[in-house]
mmCIF file of C-alpha atoms in Angstrom:
data_model
loop_
_atom_site.group_PDB
_atom_site.id
_atom_site.type_symbol
_atom_site.label_atom_id
_atom_site.label_comp_id
_atom_site.label_asym_id
_atom_site.label_seq_id
_atom_site.Cartn_x
_atom_site.Cartn_y
_atom_site.Cartn_z
ATOM 1 C CA UNK A 1 47.256 49.795 56.728
ATOM 2 C CA UNK A 2 45.704 48.438 60.314
ATOM 3 C CA UNK A 3 48.125 47.211 63.271
ATOM 4 C CA UNK A 4 47.269 44.969 65.878
ATOM 5 C CA UNK A 5 49.118 44.909 69.358
ATOM 6 C CA UNK A 6 48.488 42.498 71.739
ATOM 7 C CA UNK A 7 49.726 42.039 75.494
ATOM 8 C CA UNK A 8 50.781 40.910 77.310
ATOM 9 C CA UNK A 9 53.088 38.204 75.728
ATOM 10 C CA UNK A 10 52.967 35.621 78.128
ATOM 11 C CA UNK A 11 50.447 35.316 81.064
ATOM 12 C CA UNK A 12 50.373 32.745 84.020
ATOM 13 C CA UNK A 13 47.824 32.714 86.415
ATOM 14 C CA UNK A 14 46.199 30.372 89.472
ATOM 15 C CA UNK A 15 43.263 28.377 88.432
ATOM 16 C CA UNK A 16 40.559 29.853 89.432
ATOM 17 C CA UNK A 17 42.057 33.528 88.795
ATOM 18 C CA UNK A 18 40.988 36.064 86.227
ATOM 19 C CA UNK A 19 42.921 36.538 83.343
ATOM 20 C CA UNK A 20 42.979 39.586 80.741
ATOM 21 C CA UNK A 21 44.385 39.872 77.431
ATOM 22 C CA UNK A 22 44.368 43.228 75.866
ATOM 23 C CA UNK A 23 45.065 44.999 72.064
ATOM 24 C CA UNK A 24 44.834 47.763 70.175
ATOM 25 C CA UNK A 25 44.042 48.254 66.601
ATOM 26 C CA UNK A 26 44.856 51.528 64.698
ATOM 27 C CA UNK A 27 42.122 51.155 61.737
ATOM 28 C CA UNK A 28 39.038 53.086 62.835
ATOM 29 C CA UNK A 29 36.943 51.440 60.149
ATOM 30 C CA UNK A 30 37.818 47.848 61.978
ATOM 31 C CA UNK A 31 34.585 46.485 62.559
ATOM 32 C CA UNK A 32 34.768 43.088 63.495
ATOM 33 C CA UNK A 33 37.217 41.778 66.062
ATOM 34 C CA UNK A 34 37.747 37.767 66.814
ATOM 35 C CA UNK A 35 39.449 35.718 69.541
ATOM 36 C CA UNK A 36 41.264 32.811 68.503
ATOM 37 C CA UNK A 37 42.500 30.090 70.699
ATOM 38 C CA UNK A 38 45.373 28.071 69.459
ATOM 39 C CA UNK A 39 46.097 24.354 71.199
ATOM 40 C CA UNK A 40 49.190 22.702 70.831
ATOM 41 C CA UNK A 41 49.613 21.588 67.005
ATOM 42 C CA UNK A 42 46.504 22.268 66.078
ATOM 43 C CA UNK A 43 44.692 25.265 64.149
ATOM 44 C CA UNK A 44 43.016 28.275 65.461
ATOM 45 C CA UNK A 45 39.626 28.286 66.627
ATOM 46 C CA UNK A 46 37.271 31.055 67.318
ATOM 47 C CA UNK A 47 36.099 31.457 70.841
ATOM 48 C CA UNK A 48 34.316 34.247 70.764
ATOM 49 C CA UNK A 49 34.180 37.678 68.580
ATOM 50 C CA UNK A 50 32.346 41.340 68.963
ATOM 51 C CA UNK A 51 30.815 43.797 66.698
ATOM 52 C CA UNK A 52 32.094 47.335 66.521
ATOM 53 C CA UNK A 53 27.823 48.292 67.232
ATOM 54 C CA UNK A 54 28.336 46.129 70.757
ATOM 55 C CA UNK A 55 30.473 47.262 73.790
ATOM 56 C CA UNK A 56 30.583 43.867 75.233
ATOM 57 C CA UNK A 57 29.780 40.189 74.606
ATOM 58 C CA UNK A 58 29.886 37.348 77.283
ATOM 59 C CA UNK A 59 29.667 33.616 76.568
ATOM 60 C CA UNK A 60 30.190 31.784 79.996
ATOM 61 C CA UNK A 61 33.747 32.170 81.671
ATOM 62 C CA UNK A 62 34.831 34.337 78.397
ATOM 63 C CA UNK A 63 33.219 37.745 77.987
ATOM 64 C CA UNK A 64 35.199 40.753 75.413
ATOM 65 C CA UNK A 65 34.927 44.244 75.732
ATOM 66 C CA UNK A 66 35.370 46.977 73.029
ATOM 67 C CA UNK A 67 36.253 50.686 73.099
ATOM 68 C CA UNK A 68 35.801 52.277 69.620
ATOM 69 C CA UNK A 69 36.430 55.519 71.018
ATOM 70 C CA UNK A 70 39.963 54.037 72.506
ATOM 71 C CA UNK A 71 40.608 51.575 69.734
ATOM 72 C CA UNK A 72 40.939 48.728 71.832
ATOM 73 C CA UNK A 73 39.676 45.647 72.709
ATOM 74 C CA UNK A 74 40.132 42.962 75.603
ATOM 75 C CA UNK A 75 39.404 39.240 76.301
ATOM 76 C CA UNK A 76 38.251 38.123 80.107
ATOM 77 C CA UNK A 77 38.033 34.556 80.981
ATOM 78 C CA UNK A 78 36.797 33.895 84.761
ATOM 79 C CA UNK A 79 37.530 31.327 86.758
ATOM 80 C CA UNK A 80 40.324 29.717 84.753
ATOM 81 C CA UNK A 81 40.813 26.029 84.170
ATOM 82 C CA UNK A 82 44.046 24.085 83.289
ATOM 83 C CA UNK A 83 42.432 23.452 79.978
ATOM 84 C CA UNK A 84 42.212 27.287 79.333
ATOM 85 C CA UNK A 85 46.198 27.197 78.874
ATOM 86 C CA UNK A 86 46.686 27.926 75.044
ATOM 87 C CA UNK A 87 48.154 30.421 73.098
ATOM 88 C CA UNK A 88 45.130 33.252 72.347
ATOM 89 C CA UNK A 89 44.999 35.783 69.096
ATOM 90 C CA UNK A 90 43.139 39.042 68.813
ATOM 91 C CA UNK A 91 42.244 40.283 65.690
ATOM 92 C CA UNK A 92 40.627 42.891 63.404
ATOM 93 C CA UNK A 93 39.171 43.120 60.302
ATOM 94 C CA UNK A 94 36.804 45.585 58.214
ATOM 95 C CA UNK A 95 34.683 43.349 57.485
ATOM 96 C CA UNK A 96 33.183 43.145 53.815
ATOM 97 C CA UNK A 97 33.299 40.374 51.158
ATOM 98 C CA UNK A 98 37.236 40.064 51.364
ATOM 99 C CA UNK A 99 36.957 39.938 55.348
ATOM 100 C CA UNK A 100 40.455 39.750 56.091
ATOM 101 C CA UNK A 101 42.085 39.305 59.347
ATOM 102 C CA UNK A 102 44.850 41.058 61.098
ATOM 103 C CA UNK A 103 46.276 39.400 63.872
ATOM 104 C CA UNK A 104 48.102 40.415 67.210
ATOM 105 C CA UNK A 105 51.098 38.569 67.740
ATOM 106 C CA UNK A 106 49.752 36.231 70.717
ATOM 107 C CA UNK A 107 49.400 35.549 74.108
ATOM 108 C CA UNK A 108 50.618 32.554 76.009
ATOM 109 C CA UNK A 109 48.438 31.837 79.073
ATOM 110 C CA UNK A 110 49.357 29.200 81.412
ATOM 111 C CA UNK A 111 46.844 27.978 83.938
ATOM 112 C CA UNK A 112 48.630 26.390 87.513
ATOM 113 C CA UNK A 113 46.864 24.076 88.613
ATOM 114 C CA UNK B 1 32.153 16.891 57.755
ATOM 115 C CA UNK B 2 35.901 17.028 57.862
ATOM 116 C CA UNK B 3 36.161 20.922 57.931
ATOM 117 C CA UNK B 4 39.314 22.154 56.577
ATOM 118 C CA UNK B 5 42.514 19.443 55.800
ATOM 119 C CA UNK B 6 45.748 20.319 54.889
ATOM 120 C CA UNK B 7 48.463 17.950 53.568
ATOM 121 C CA UNK B 8 51.382 17.122 54.784
ATOM 122 C CA UNK B 9 51.457 17.830 58.154
ATOM 123 C CA UNK B 10 55.187 17.891 57.955
ATOM 124 C CA UNK B 11 57.852 18.600 55.262
ATOM 125 C CA UNK B 12 61.404 19.003 55.003
ATOM 126 C CA UNK B 13 63.374 20.263 52.403
ATOM 127 C CA UNK B 14 66.272 22.006 50.730
ATOM 128 C CA UNK B 15 67.205 25.478 49.600
ATOM 129 C CA UNK B 16 66.025 25.196 46.208
ATOM 130 C CA UNK B 17 63.590 22.658 46.219
ATOM 131 C CA UNK B 18 59.867 23.242 45.434
ATOM 132 C CA UNK B 19 56.838 21.864 47.032
ATOM 133 C CA UNK B 20 53.161 22.536 46.656
ATOM 134 C CA UNK B 21 51.069 22.658 50.018
ATOM 135 C CA UNK B 22 47.192 21.213 49.461
ATOM 136 C CA UNK B 23 44.340 22.607 51.240
ATOM 137 C CA UNK B 24 40.703 21.543 50.999
ATOM 138 C CA UNK B 25 37.602 22.122 52.805
ATOM 139 C CA UNK B 26 34.315 20.689 52.681
ATOM 140 C CA UNK B 27 31.847 23.245 54.289
ATOM 141 C CA UNK B 28 30.959 25.178 50.713
ATOM 142 C CA UNK B 29 32.548 27.925 51.867
ATOM 143 C CA UNK B 30 33.411 30.778 48.932
ATOM 144 C CA UNK B 31 36.830 32.448 50.734
ATOM 145 C CA UNK B 32 40.459 30.852 51.605
ATOM 146 C CA UNK B 33 43.400 31.736 53.092
ATOM 147 C CA UNK B 34 46.915 31.150 53.420
ATOM 148 C CA UNK B 35 48.664 32.399 56.850
ATOM 149 C CA UNK B 36 52.406 31.492 58.097
ATOM 150 C CA UNK B 37 52.923 31.416 61.707
ATOM 151 C CA UNK B 38 56.211 32.148 62.614
ATOM 152 C CA UNK B 39 57.176 32.340 66.361
ATOM 153 C CA UNK B 40 56.371 35.670 68.385
ATOM 154 C CA UNK B 41 54.843 36.946 64.977
ATOM 155 C CA UNK B 42 51.201 35.519 64.802
ATOM 156 C CA UNK B 43 49.715 34.880 61.376
ATOM 157 C CA UNK B 44 50.477 36.771 58.463
ATOM 158 C CA UNK B 45 48.639 36.284 55.146
ATOM 159 C CA UNK B 46 50.201 35.063 52.591
ATOM 160 C CA UNK B 47 47.500 34.852 49.472
ATOM 161 C CA UNK B 48 44.093 35.083 49.620
ATOM 162 C CA UNK B 49 40.840 33.702 47.548
ATOM 163 C CA UNK B 50 37.483 35.555 48.045
ATOM 164 C CA UNK B 51 35.654 33.597 45.339
ATOM 165 C CA UNK B 52 36.324 30.486 43.279
ATOM 166 C CA UNK B 53 38.571 31.779 40.579
ATOM 167 C CA UNK B 54 40.161 34.724 42.313
ATOM 168 C CA UNK B 55 43.413 35.169 44.003
ATOM 169 C CA UNK B 56 44.855 37.737 45.899
ATOM 170 C CA UNK B 57 48.279 39.089 47.707
ATOM 171 C CA UNK B 58 48.256 39.759 51.453
ATOM 172 C CA UNK B 59 51.005 40.646 53.618
ATOM 173 C CA UNK B 60 53.583 38.201 52.880
ATOM 174 C CA UNK B 61 53.309 37.047 49.156
ATOM 175 C CA UNK B 62 56.794 37.177 48.024
ATOM 176 C CA UNK B 63 58.314 33.123 47.412
ATOM 177 C CA UNK B 64 54.882 32.154 46.850
ATOM 178 C CA UNK B 65 52.580 31.374 44.802
ATOM 179 C CA UNK B 66 48.612 30.214 44.754
ATOM 180 C CA UNK B 67 45.813 28.149 43.081
ATOM 181 C CA UNK B 68 42.148 28.012 43.796
ATOM 182 C CA UNK B 69 41.702 24.787 41.704
ATOM 183 C CA UNK B 70 37.901 24.696 42.576
ATOM 184 C CA UNK B 71 35.324 25.922 45.113
ATOM 185 C CA UNK B 72 37.218 23.242 47.472
ATOM 186 C CA UNK B 73 40.516 23.629 47.106
ATOM 187 C CA UNK B 74 43.290 26.373 47.523
ATOM 188 C CA UNK B 75 46.969 25.538 46.765
ATOM 189 C CA UNK B 76 50.064 27.191 47.716
ATOM 190 C CA UNK B 77 53.399 26.322 45.901
ATOM 191 C CA UNK B 78 57.003 27.237 46.766
ATOM 192 C CA UNK B 79 58.791 27.276 43.718
ATOM 193 C CA UNK B 80 62.421 28.035 45.382
ATOM 194 C CA UNK B 81 62.167 27.352 49.066
ATOM 195 C CA UNK B 82 64.513 29.745 51.196
ATOM 196 C CA UNK B 83 65.516 28.693 54.917
ATOM 197 C CA UNK B 84 63.018 32.158 56.096
ATOM 198 C CA UNK B 85 60.025 30.418 54.651
ATOM 199 C CA UNK B 86 60.800 27.797 57.435
ATOM 200 C CA UNK B 87 57.076 28.164 59.450
ATOM 201 C CA UNK B 88 54.106 26.796 60.270
ATOM 202 C CA UNK B 89 51.435 26.946 57.192
ATOM 203 C CA UNK B 90 47.786 27.393 57.960
ATOM 204 C CA UNK B 91 45.248 27.272 55.181
ATOM 205 C CA UNK B 92 41.718 28.635 56.526
ATOM 206 C CA UNK B 93 38.435 29.128 55.248
ATOM 207 C CA UNK B 94 35.108 30.934 55.568
ATOM 208 C CA UNK B 95 31.728 31.709 53.825
ATOM 209 C CA UNK B 96 30.929 34.986 52.411
ATOM 210 C CA UNK B 97 28.399 37.132 51.747
ATOM 211 C CA UNK B 98 26.156 36.121 54.706
ATOM 212 C CA UNK B 99 27.702 38.624 57.427
ATOM 213 C CA UNK B 100 29.357 36.003 59.191
ATOM 214 C CA UNK B 101 33.394 36.620 59.226
ATOM 215 C CA UNK B 102 35.074 33.604 61.107
ATOM 216 C CA UNK B 103 37.468 31.883 59.804
ATOM 217 C CA UNK B 104 38.065 27.607 60.211
ATOM 218 C CA UNK B 105 41.322 26.722 60.307
ATOM 219 C CA UNK B 106 43.379 23.315 59.411
ATOM 220 C CA UNK B 107 45.805 21.754 61.436
ATOM 221 C CA UNK B 108 48.992 23.176 59.766
ATOM 222 C CA UNK B 109 51.641 22.077 57.754
ATOM 223 C CA UNK B 110 55.079 22.236 59.633
ATOM 224 C CA UNK B 111 57.646 23.210 57.330
ATOM 225 C CA UNK B 112 61.463 23.307 57.626
ATOM 226 C CA UNK B 113 64.189 24.096 54.703
ATOM 227 C CA UNK B 114 67.276 23.200 55.503
#
């Protein structure tokens, strides 16, 4: 089955710097790759996603890139702010009627003022 | 819309006790999911229901049962709780058949089994 590896497990940056989180997946049939943000005491919330027919997607300060050949995708956050501090999860899915997500183990991002 | 709601928020059980975690969504979503989240382990799928009337096992189903009561509600039951089931449980839902794969998560239930 699908396996998703996520690195790093913790990341600390200064406010205003960029942050990059990387994930690799094992199943070449996966075609949907979301990123979720989880704030303390809350459920995960989708922040951006990308499908396998697209190499890059951007939404304001966040962007995701996908390399299908290498089977890895990355989350980029620019001009980080203290409110970006949270745990971020990547996931992979083969889509379809089930749409089950396989999650990475998460990255705890800390943005220092 | 309330989105996905879960009850209770917190629960402490003794080994061997049973309980049911409740989940409801008001977004008219077809598919619903139960995950557990353990430190350093990410979210792991316990059971899911692709549509009303169907349920299937996920990655870690042992020790759990589910019921898709109707389109809105999906419950998770622990028949005989074990300390290994201490975790945070999240319910999620999504609309299916539209090409939209976003899952919406509830706020979670923090369960401790002593």
